[in-house]
Short mmCIF file of C-alpha atoms in Angstrom, two decimals:
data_model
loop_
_atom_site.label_atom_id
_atom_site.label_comp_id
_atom_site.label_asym_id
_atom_site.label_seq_id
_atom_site.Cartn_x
_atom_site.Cartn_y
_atom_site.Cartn_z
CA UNK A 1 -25.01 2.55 10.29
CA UNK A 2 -21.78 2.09 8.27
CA UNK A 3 -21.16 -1.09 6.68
CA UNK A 4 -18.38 -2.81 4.49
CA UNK A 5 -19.38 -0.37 1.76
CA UNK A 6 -18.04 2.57 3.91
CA UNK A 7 -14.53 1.15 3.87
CA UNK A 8 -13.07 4.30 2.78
CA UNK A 9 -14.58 6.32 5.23
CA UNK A 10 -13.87 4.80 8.16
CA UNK A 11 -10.26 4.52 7.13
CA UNK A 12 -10.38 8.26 6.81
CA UNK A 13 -11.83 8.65 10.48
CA UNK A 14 -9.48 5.91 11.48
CA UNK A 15 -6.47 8.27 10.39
CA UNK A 16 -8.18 11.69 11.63
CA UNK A 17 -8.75 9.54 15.54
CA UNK A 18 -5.06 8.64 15.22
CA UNK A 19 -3.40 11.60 14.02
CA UNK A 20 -5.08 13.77 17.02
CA UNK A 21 -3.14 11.04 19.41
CA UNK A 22 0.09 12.28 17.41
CA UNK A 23 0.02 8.66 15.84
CA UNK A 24 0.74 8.54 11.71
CA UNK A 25 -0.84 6.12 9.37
CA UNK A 26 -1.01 6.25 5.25
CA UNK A 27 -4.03 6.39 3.48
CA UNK A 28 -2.70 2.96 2.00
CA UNK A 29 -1.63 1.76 5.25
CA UNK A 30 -5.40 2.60 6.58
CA UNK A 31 -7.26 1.24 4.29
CA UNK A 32 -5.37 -2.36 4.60
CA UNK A 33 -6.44 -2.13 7.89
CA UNK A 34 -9.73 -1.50 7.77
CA UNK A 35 -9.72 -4.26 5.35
CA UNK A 36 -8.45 -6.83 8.09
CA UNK A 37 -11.04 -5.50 10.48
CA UNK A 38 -13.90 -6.17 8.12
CA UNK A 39 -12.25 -9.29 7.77
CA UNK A 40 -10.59 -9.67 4.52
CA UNK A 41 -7.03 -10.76 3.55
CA UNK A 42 -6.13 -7.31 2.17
CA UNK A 43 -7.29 -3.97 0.28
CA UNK A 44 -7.71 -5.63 -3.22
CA UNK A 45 -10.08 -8.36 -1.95
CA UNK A 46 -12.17 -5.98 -0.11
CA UNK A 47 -12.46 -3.09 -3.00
CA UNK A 48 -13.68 -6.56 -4.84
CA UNK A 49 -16.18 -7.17 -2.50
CA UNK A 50 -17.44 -3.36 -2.69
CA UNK A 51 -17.26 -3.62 -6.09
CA UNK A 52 -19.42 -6.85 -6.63
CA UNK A 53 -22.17 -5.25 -4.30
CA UNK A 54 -22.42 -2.29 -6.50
CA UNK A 55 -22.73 -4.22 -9.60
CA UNK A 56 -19.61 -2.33 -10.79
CA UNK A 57 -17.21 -3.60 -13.45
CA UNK A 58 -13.47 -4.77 -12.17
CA UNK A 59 -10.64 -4.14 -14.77
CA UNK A 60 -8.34 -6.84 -14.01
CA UNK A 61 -4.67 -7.79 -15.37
CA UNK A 62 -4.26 -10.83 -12.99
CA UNK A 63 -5.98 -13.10 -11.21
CA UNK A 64 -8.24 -11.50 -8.54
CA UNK A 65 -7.57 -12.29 -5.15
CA UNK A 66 -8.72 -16.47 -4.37
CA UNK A 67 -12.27 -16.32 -2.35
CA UNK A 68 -15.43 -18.51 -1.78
CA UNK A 69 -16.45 -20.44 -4.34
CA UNK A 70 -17.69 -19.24 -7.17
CA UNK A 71 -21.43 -18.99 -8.19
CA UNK A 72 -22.20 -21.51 -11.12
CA UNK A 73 -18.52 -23.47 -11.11
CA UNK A 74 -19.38 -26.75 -12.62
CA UNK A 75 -18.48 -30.23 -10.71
CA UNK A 76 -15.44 -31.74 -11.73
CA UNK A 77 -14.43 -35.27 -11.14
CA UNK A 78 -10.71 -35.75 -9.15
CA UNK A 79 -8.94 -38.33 -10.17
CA UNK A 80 -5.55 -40.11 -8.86
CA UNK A 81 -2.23 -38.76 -10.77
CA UNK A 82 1.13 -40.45 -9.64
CA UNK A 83 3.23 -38.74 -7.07
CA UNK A 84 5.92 -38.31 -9.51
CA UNK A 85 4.04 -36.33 -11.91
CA UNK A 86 2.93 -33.88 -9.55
CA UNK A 87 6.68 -33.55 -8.13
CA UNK A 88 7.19 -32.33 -11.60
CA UNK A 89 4.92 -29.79 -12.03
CA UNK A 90 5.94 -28.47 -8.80
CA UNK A 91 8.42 -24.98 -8.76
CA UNK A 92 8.06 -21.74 -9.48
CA UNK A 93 6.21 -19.62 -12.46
CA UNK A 94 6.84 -16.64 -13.63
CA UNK A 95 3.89 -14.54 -14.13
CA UNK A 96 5.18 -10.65 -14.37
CA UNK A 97 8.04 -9.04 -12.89
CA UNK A 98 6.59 -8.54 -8.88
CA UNK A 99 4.84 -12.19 -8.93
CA UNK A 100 5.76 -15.57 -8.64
CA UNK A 101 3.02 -18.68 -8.68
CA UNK A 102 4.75 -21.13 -6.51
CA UNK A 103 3.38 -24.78 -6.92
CA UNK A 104 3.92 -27.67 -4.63
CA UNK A 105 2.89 -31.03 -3.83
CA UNK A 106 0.67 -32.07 -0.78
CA UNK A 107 -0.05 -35.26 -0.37
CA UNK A 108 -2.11 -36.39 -4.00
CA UNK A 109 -2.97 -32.63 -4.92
CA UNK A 110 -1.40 -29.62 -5.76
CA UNK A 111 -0.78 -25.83 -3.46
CA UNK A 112 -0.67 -22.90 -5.47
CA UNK A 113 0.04 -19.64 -4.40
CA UNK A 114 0.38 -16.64 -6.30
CA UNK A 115 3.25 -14.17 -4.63
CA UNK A 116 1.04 -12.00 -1.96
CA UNK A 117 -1.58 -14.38 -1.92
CA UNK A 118 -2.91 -17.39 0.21
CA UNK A 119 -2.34 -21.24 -0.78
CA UNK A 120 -4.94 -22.53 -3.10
CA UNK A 121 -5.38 -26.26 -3.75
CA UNK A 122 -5.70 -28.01 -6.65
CA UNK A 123 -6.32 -31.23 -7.91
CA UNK A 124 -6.24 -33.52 -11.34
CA UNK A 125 -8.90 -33.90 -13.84
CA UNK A 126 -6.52 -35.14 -16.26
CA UNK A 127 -2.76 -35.65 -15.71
CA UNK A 128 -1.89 -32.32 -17.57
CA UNK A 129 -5.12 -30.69 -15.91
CA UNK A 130 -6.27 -29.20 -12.27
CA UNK A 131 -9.01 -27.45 -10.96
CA UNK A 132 -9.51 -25.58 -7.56
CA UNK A 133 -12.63 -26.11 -5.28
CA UNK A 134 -12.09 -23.14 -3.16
CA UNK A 135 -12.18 -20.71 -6.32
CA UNK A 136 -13.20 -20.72 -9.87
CA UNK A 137 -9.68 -21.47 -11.21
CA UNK A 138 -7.60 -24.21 -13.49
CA UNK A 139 -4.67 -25.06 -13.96
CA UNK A 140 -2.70 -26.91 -17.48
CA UNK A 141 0.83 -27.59 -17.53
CA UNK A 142 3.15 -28.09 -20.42
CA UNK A 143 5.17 -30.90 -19.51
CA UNK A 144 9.07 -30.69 -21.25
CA UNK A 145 10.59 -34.15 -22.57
CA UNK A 146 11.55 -35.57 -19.23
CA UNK A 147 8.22 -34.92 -17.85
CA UNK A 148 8.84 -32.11 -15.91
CA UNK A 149 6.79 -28.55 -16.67
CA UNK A 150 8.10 -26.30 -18.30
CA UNK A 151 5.35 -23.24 -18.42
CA UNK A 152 1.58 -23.65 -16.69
CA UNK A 153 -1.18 -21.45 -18.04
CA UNK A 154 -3.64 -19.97 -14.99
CA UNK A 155 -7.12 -20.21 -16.46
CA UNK A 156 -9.71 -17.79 -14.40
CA UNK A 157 -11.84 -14.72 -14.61
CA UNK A 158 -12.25 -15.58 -18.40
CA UNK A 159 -8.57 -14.72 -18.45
CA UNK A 160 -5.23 -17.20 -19.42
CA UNK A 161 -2.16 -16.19 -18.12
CA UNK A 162 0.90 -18.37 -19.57
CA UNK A 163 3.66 -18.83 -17.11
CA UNK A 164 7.21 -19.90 -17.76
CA UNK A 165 8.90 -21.88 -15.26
CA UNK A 166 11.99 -20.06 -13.37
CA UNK A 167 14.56 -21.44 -10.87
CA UNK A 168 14.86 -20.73 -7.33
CA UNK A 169 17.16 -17.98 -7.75
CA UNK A 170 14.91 -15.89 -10.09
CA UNK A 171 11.95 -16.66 -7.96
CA UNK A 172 13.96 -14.95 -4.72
CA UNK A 173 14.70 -11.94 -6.86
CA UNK A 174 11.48 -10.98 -8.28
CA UNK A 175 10.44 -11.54 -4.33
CA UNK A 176 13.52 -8.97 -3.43
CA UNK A 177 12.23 -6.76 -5.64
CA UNK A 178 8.76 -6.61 -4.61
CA UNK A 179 9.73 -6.07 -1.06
CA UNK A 180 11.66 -2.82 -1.91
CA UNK A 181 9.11 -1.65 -4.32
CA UNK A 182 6.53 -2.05 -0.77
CA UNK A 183 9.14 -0.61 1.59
CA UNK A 184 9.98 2.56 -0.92
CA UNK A 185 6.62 3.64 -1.50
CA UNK A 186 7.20 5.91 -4.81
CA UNK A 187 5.04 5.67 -7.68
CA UNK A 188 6.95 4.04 -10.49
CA UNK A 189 7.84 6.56 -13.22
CA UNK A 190 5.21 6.81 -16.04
CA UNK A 191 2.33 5.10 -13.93
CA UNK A 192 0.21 8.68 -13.71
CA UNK A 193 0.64 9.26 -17.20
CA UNK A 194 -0.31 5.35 -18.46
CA UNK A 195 -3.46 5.20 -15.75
CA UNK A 196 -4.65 9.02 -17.56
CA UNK A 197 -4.35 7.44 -21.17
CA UNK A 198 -5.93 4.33 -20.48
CA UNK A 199 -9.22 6.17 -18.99
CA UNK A 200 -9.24 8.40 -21.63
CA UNK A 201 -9.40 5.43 -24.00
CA UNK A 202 -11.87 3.68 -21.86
CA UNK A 203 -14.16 6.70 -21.91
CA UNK A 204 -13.25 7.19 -25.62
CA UNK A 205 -14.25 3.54 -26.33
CA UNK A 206 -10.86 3.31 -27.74
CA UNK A 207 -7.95 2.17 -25.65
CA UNK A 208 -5.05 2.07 -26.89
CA UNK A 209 -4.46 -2.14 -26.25
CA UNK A 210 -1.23 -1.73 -27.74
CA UNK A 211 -0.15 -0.31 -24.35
CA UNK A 212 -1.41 -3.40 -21.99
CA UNK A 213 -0.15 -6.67 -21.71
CA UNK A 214 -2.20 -9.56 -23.70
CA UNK A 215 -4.29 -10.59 -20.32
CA UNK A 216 -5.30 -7.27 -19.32
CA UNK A 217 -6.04 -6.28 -23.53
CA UNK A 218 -8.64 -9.26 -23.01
CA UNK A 219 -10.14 -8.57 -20.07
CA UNK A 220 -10.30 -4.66 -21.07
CA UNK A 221 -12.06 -6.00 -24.50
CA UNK A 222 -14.65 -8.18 -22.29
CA UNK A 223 -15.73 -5.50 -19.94
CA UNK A 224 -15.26 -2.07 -22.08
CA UNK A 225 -18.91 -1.41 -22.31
CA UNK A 226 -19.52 -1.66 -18.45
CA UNK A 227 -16.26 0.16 -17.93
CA UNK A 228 -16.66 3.11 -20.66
CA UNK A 229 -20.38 3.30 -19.25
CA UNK A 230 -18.91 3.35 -15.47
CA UNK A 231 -16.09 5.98 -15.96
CA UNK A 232 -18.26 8.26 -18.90
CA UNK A 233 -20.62 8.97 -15.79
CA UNK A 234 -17.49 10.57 -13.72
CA UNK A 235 -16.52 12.59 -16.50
CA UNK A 236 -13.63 14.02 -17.40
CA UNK A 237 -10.37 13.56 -15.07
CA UNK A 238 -9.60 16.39 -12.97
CA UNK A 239 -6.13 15.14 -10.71
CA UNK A 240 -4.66 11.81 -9.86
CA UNK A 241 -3.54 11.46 -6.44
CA UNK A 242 -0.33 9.05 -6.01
CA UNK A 243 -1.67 6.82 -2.39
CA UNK A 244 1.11 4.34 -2.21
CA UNK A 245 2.38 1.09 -3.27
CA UNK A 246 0.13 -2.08 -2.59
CA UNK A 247 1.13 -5.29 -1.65
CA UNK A 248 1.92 -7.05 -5.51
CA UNK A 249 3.36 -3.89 -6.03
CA UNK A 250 1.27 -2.13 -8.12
CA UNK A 251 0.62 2.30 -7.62
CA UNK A 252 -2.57 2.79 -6.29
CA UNK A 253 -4.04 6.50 -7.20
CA UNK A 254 -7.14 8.18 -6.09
CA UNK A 255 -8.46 9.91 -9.62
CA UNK A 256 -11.01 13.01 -8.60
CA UNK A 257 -13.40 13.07 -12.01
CA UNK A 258 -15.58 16.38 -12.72
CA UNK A 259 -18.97 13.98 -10.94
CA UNK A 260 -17.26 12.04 -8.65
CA UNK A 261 -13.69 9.75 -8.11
CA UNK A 262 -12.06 6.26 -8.85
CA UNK A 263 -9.65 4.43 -7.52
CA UNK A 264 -6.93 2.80 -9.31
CA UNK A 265 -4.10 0.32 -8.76
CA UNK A 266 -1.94 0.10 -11.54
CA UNK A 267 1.46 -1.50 -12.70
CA UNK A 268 4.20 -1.22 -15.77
CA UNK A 269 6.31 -4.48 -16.49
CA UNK A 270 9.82 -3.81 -17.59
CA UNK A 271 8.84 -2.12 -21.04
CA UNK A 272 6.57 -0.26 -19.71
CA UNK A 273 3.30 -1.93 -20.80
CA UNK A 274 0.37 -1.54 -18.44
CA UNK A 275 0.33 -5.06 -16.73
CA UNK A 276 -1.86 -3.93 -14.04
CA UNK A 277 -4.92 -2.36 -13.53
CA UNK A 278 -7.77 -2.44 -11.33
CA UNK A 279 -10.59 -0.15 -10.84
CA UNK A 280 -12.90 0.32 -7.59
CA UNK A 281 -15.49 2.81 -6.67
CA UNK A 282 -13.64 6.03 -5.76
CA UNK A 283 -13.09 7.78 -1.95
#
């Protein structure tokens, strides 16, 4: 009997039983529904949840997607913070050019939501510092002179990921753009070619770090043994096949290896630095 571990397959059979009833669905458009049948949020929290029952290592360059909470997170005490303070750390953050972490206040805690992603909560430990219950997560904000923030850093995964404020306005556009990155679905250009060198340097046990941004560099540097041991097994890359554009935006490609396949999602910022990339067991 199939279970969650199949996803892949039974998007495939979910396409084949559609297409004979002259109905068309993407491969990335399948597997996002199979993900919401096996009843998670979206593609990248399921491959997660594949990927943690294999005992498989995760390459991440953002926060993975909010879940249950987290196995060993130590107890933190809440404590009261005036309702001014956490009108000023409320706004919007930029964290890379196709996400926004919105904060607002609720009440005597804060909602944080990262742009494709569900509301998190988060309350004080200090009047600078939160901490989520529902995930492994904190946040620290920089307050500016008048007491407002002006950056927050995300602290989670063993990753930091500083965050400038940003008005409304540049909050809608990055949002803009996301949607017609989703809507066009076309690999950016130079996404193939970055998601070929950086396996080469994983397998290598040399990536070039050069080419990522600062959070995925660490991350990459924390779990390069499991990934180089992961990816040497596949072997050499044989073709990358372009899928289609998830829902942060990033290219997701299904890599065919000489022993066996990966798949990746991966994302350039404006200079073309890797800001993206995630790995899951391959179709």
């Amino acid at each position: 009997m199939r279970d969650f571990r199949d996803a892949k397959a039974m998007a495939q059979t979910l396409r084949e039983a559609l297409s004979a009833k002259s109905v068309s669905l993407t491969h990335s458009e399948s597997l996002e529904l199979i993900a919401k049948i096996l009843g998670c949020r979206d593609w990248n929290a399921l491959a997660a949840r594949i990927q943690s029952s294999n005992g498989q290592a995760g390459l991440p360059a953002e926060p993975p997607p909010p879940g249950g909470i987290a196995a060993g997170q130590p107890t933190r005490r809440k404590i009261a913070v005036d309702a001014a303070i956490l009108d000023g750390y409320a706004g919007f953050y930029q964290l890379d050019d196709n996400g926004v972490f919105t904060v607002t206040r609720e009440a005597d805690h804060l909602l944080a939501q990262l742009t494709g992603q569900q509301d998190i909560a988060f309350f004080a430990q200090s009047p600078t510092e939160f901490f989520a219950e529902a995930v492994d997560a904190q946040l620290t904000f920089i307050p500016g002179e008048r007491g407002s923030a002006t950056s927050v850093i995300l602290h989670q995964a063993g990753g930091h990921f500083p965050m400038q404020r940003v008005d409304a306005a540049a909050a809608e556009q990055t949002a803009n753009r996301l949607a017609e990155k989703v809507k066009s679905q076309t690999a950016s250009p130079g996404t193939e070619a970055a998601l070929r060198r950086l396996i080469e340097g994983i397998v290598s046990g040399e990536p070039n770090y050069d080419e990522m941004s600062p959070a995925l560099a660490g991350a990459t540097r924390q779990q390069l043994p499991k990934l180089q041991a992961g990816l040497a097994e596949l072997r050499a890359v044989q073709s990358a096949r372009f899928l289609g554009v998830g829902s942060r935006g990033e290219d997701v490609y299904s890599v065919r290896h000489e022993n066996g396949a990966s798949h990746w999602r991966i994302a350039l910022d404006s200079k073309g630095t890797i800001s993206t990339a995630w790995v899951s067991p391959g179709p």
